[in-house]
XYZ file of C-alpha atoms in Angstrom:
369
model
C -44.476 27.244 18.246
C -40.556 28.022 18.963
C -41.102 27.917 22.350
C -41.213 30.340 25.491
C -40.077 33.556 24.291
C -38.200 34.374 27.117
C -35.999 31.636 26.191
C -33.153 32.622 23.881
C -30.075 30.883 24.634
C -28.338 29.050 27.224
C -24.274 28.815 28.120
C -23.329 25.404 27.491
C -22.589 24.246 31.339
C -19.701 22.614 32.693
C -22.055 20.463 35.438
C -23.524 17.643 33.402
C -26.461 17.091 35.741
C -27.394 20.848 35.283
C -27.129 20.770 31.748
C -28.885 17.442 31.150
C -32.127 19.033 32.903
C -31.696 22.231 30.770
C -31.525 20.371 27.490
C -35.075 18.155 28.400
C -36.545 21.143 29.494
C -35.661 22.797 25.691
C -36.884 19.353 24.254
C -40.275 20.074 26.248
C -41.221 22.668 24.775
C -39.707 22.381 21.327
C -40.808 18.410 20.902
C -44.366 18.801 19.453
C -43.212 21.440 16.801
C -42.077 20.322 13.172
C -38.521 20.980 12.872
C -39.260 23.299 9.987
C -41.392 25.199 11.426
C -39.079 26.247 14.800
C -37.054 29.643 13.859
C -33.090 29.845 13.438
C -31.554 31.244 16.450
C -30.321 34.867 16.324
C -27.724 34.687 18.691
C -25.995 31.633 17.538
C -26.135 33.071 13.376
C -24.528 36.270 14.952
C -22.121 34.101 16.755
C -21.230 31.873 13.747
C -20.978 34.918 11.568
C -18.241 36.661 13.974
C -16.050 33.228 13.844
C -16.369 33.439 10.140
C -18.248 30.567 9.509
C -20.135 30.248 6.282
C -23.362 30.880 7.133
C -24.740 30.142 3.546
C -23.183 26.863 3.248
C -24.522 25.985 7.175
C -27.833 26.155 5.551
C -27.232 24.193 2.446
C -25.714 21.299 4.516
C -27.609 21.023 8.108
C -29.729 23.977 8.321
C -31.341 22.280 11.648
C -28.080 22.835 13.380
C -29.269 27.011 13.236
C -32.289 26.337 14.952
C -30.877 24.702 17.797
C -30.972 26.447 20.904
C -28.165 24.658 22.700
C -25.071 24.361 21.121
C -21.198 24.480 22.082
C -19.261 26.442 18.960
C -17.466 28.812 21.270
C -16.431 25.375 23.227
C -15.400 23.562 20.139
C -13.330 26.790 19.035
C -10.918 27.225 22.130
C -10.216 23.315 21.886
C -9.630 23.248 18.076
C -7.400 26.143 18.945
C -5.670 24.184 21.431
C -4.537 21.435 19.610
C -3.004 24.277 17.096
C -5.707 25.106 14.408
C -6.140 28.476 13.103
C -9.312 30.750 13.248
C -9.989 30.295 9.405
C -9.210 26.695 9.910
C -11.924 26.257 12.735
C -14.953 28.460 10.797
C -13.781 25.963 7.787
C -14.410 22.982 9.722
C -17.746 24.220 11.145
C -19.039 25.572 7.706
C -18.687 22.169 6.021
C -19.744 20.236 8.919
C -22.160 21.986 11.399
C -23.128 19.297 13.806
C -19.323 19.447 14.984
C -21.157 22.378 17.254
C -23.197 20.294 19.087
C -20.666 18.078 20.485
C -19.765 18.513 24.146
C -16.223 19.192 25.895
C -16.425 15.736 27.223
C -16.964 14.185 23.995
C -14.444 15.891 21.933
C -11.794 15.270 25.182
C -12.399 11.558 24.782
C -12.434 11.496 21.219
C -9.575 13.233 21.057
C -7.091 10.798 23.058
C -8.636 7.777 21.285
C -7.741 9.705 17.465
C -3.790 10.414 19.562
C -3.616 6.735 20.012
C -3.020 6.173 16.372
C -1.541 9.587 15.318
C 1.582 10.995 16.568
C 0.819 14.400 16.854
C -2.051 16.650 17.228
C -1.132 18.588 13.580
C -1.989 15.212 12.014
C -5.338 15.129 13.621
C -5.861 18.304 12.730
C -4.871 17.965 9.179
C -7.508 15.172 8.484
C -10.455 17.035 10.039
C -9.131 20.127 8.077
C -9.492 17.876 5.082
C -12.836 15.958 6.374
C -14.401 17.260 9.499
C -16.944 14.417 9.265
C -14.219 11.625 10.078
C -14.108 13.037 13.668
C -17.599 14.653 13.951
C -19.966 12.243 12.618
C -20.395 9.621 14.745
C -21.217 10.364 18.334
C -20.354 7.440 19.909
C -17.085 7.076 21.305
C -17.632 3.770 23.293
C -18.194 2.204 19.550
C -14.691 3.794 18.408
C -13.096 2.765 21.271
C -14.198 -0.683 20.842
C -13.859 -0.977 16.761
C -9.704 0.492 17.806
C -9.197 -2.339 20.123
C -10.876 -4.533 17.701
C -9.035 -4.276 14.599
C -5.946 -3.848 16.829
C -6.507 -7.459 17.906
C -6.612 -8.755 14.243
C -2.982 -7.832 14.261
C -3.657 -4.434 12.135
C -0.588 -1.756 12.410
C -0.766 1.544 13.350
C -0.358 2.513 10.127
C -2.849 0.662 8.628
C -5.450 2.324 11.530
C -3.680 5.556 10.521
C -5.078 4.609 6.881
C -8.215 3.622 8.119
C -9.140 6.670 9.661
C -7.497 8.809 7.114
C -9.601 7.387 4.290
C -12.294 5.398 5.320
C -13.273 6.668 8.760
C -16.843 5.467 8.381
C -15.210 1.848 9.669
C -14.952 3.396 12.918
C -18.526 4.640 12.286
C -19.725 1.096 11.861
C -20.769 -0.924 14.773
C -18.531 -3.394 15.872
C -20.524 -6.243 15.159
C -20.579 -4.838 11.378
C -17.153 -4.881 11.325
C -16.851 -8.691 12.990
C -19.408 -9.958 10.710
C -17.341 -8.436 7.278
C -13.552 -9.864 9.223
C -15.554 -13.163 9.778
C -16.823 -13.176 6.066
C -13.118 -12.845 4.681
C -11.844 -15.592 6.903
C -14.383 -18.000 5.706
C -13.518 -17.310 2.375
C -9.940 -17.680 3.063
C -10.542 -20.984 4.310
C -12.666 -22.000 1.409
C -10.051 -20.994 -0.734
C -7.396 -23.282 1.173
C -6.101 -20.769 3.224
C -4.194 -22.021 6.190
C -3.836 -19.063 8.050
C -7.812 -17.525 8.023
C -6.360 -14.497 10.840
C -3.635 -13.582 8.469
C -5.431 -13.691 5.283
C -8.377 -11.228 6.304
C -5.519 -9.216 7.835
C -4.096 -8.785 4.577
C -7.384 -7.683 2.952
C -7.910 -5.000 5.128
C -4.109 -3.656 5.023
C -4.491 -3.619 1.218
C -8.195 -1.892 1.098
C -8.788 -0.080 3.878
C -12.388 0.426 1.954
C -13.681 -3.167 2.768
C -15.027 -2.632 6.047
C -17.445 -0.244 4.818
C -18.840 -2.589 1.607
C -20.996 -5.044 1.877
C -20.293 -8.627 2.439
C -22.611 -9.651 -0.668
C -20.774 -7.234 -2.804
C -17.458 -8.451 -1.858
C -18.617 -12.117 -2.429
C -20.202 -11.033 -5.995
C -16.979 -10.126 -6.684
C -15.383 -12.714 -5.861
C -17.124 -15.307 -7.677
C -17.048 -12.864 -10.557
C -13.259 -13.105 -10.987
C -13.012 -16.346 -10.115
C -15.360 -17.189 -12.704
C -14.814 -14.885 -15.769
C -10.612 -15.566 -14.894
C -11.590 -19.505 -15.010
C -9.170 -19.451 -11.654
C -9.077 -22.469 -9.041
C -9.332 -22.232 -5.725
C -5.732 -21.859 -5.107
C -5.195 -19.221 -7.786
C -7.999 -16.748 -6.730
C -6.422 -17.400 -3.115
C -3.229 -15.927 -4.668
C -4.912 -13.181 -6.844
C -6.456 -11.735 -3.327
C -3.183 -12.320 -1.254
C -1.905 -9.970 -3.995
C -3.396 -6.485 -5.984
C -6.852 -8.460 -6.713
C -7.964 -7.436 -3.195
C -7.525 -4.010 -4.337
C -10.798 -3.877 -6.337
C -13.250 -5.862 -4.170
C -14.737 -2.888 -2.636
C -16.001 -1.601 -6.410
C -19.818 -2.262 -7.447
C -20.060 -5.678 -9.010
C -21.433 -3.904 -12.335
C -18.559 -1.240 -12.226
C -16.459 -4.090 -12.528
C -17.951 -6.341 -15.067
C -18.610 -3.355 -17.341
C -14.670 -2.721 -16.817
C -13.839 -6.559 -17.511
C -15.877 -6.024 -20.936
C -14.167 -2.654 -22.607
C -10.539 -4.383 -21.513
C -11.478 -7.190 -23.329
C -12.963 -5.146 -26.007
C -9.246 -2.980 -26.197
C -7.385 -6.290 -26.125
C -9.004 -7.920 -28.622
C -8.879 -5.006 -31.105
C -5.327 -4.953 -30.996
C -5.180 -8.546 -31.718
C -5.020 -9.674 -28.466
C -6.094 -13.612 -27.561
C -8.600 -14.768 -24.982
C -5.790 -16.122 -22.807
C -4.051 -12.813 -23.418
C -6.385 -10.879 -21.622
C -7.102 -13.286 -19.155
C -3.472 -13.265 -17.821
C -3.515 -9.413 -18.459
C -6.067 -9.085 -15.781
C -4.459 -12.043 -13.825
C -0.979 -10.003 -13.590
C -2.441 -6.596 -13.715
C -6.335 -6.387 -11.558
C -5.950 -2.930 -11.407
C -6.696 -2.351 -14.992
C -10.369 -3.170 -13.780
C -10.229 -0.020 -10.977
C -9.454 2.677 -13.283
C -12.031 4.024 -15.799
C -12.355 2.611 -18.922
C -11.444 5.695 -21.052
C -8.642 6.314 -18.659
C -6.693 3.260 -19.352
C -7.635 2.669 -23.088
C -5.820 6.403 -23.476
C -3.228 5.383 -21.687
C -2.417 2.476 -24.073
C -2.901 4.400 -26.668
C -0.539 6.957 -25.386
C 1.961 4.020 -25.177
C 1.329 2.754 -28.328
C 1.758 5.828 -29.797
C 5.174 6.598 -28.373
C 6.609 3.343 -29.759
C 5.558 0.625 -27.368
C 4.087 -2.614 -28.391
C 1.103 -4.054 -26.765
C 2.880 -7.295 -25.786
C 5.529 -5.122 -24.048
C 2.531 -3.342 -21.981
C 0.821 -6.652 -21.546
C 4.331 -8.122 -20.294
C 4.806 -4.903 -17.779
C 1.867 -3.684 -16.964
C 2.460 -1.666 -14.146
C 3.403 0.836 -16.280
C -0.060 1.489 -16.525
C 0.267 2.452 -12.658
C 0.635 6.161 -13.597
C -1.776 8.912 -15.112
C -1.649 9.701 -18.620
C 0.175 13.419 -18.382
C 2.959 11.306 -16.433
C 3.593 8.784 -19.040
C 2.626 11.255 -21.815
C 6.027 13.347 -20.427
C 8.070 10.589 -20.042
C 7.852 9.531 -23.366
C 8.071 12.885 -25.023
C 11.976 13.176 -22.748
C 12.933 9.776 -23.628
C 12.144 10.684 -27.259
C 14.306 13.864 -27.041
C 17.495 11.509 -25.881
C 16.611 9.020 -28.869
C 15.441 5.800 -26.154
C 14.719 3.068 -28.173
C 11.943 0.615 -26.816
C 12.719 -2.264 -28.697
C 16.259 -2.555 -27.933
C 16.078 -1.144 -24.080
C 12.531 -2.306 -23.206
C 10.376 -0.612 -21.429
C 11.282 -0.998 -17.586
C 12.567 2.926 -17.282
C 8.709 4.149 -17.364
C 7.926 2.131 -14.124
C 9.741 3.773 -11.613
C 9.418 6.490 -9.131
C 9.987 10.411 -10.394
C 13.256 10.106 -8.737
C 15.080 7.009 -9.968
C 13.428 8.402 -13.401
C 15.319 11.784 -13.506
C 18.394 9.606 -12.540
C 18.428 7.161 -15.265
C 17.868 10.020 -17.353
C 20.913 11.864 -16.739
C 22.708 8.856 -16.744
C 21.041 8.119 -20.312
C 22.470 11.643 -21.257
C 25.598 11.847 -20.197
C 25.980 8.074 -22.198
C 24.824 9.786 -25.169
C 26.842 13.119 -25.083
């Protein structure tokens, strides 16, 4: 049964005491029924539907939120509103995450000045739930945020790299802090088995240079590890330097996403004539060739070789590889139209910023006419 059917809805209330007995007294009678079973609430679909939410898309994500008797949307609405979001903004948020209307005043107060310790401004905050309301919604614990904040703050972390964090891998703040400790403790062993001197510093600089660590496994991150260290035939030293440096930027990826990566690289390499130790110091120099996707980065050296590049001069910069195919497929077509020859000039003008690119290419111009 849905329970007493004089019961429809209730104002979310302001005294906590008051409210606390009203919610057990809805869990009363509503406890013994299947979820499933318990009808969606009139009021609040009629209320959702005049702020514009999505109703459809309510039901295709947490359709349990639309049975719920208790619930503060009109709450989370004049506060959203407050800290400068628009209507069509807030009925956004709310379609695409629908628990957000279950969280109370108190809780989104709180949560809100531990998010402004990070951010500057409230239109920042705002942007990121705009973008993923489940970075601020999901967890409900703000004790556990509170702590992981002072935590990582204590490692030494910047506010920019907590500004990353939260940005674009908010589930660390999700995690429980003992997670967290146990994954920061991890990389400082390994730093130390690695000769590290400084164990503090060196999981620092993990972190900073993945914010996507803290939410992997320690066994993955180990897997891949010994992975690298292995297939790279590195010593202890050298992997120590390979994950002070762009190497730390793929230890979050599945152990097999990587090894099937290492495989169609050296497969690439060694069809272009490429050595053993060619490919070894390829991946050595250049780790991210092992994040991208395999057809990704074999059509962007194609795309290179293609436009007059030799595969030495790739393997020798490789961070040319650093942008996506339509950029260096359009660089190459305008250096082509001013006559830029590779093998005299070399191939340093493709890695650099848009800027500095449209500058050198005057320059090249004006040198020509």
């Amino acid at each position: 049964m849905a329970g007493p059917a004089f019961f429809t809805r209730i104002p979310i209330l302001k005294n906590c005491s008051t409210a606390s007995l009203i919610i057990r007294f809805v869990r009363f009678f509503t406890s013994n029924c299947p979820d499933d079973t318990v009808k969606e609430n009139n009021f609040l679909l009629q209320n959702l539907s005049t702020l514009g939410v999505d109703i459809k898309m309510v039901r295709r994500r947490q359709p349990g939120i639309l049975r719920k008797q208790i619930t503060n949307e009109n709450g989370l609405v004049s506060f959203l509103k407050s800290k400068g979001a628009e209507d069509k903004t807030v009925a956004s948020i709310i379609s695409r995450y629908p628990r957000s209307i279950t969280r109370s005043h108190d809780y989104l107060e709180k949560r809100w000045l531990l998010w402004r310790s990070v951010f500057k401004n409230d239109s920042e905050i705002i942007k990121i739930i705009k973008r993923s309301p489940e970075s601020f919604f999901r967890s409900s614990d703000n004790n556990n945020l509170e702590k992981n904040i002072a935590y990582l703050c204590s490692l030494g972390l910047t506010s920019k790299d907590l500004h990353r964090l939260l940005t674009t891998a908010p589930r660390t703040f999700s995690n429980s802090l003992e997670l967290n400790q146990q994954m920061v403790e991890f990389l400082q062993d390994i730093g130390c088995s690695l000769g590290g001197k400084h164990k503090e510093n060196f999981a620092k600089q993990i972190i900073s240079k993945n914010v996507y660590i803290l939410i992997r496994s320690t066994k993955r991150v180990k897997a891949n590890i010994d992975f690298l260290q292995d297939v790279l035939h590195l010593n202890n030293e050298e992997v120590l330097h390979l994950l002070q440096g762009s190497g730390s930027e793929i230890l979050d990826l599945s152990n097999e996403y990587i090894k099937r990566n290492f495989k169609s690289v050296e497969e690439k390499l060694d069809l272009l004539g490429c050595t053993n130790e060619q490919t070894t110091k390829f991946i050595i120099k250049y780790p991210l060739a092992l994040y991208v996707s395999s057809g990704n980065l074999n059509n962007k050296i194609n795309c290179l070789l293609e436009g007059g590049i030799t595969i030495n001069q790739i393997l020798e910069k490789p961070k040319v590889l650093d942008f996506s195919f339509e950029n260096i497929k359009g660089r190459l077509k305008t250096l082509e139209e001013i006559g830029y020859n590779f093998k005299e000039n070399g191939i340093s003008v493709l890695d650099c910023s848009r800027t500095r690119f449209e500058v050198k290419i005057n320059k090249l111009t004006s040198i020509k006419n």
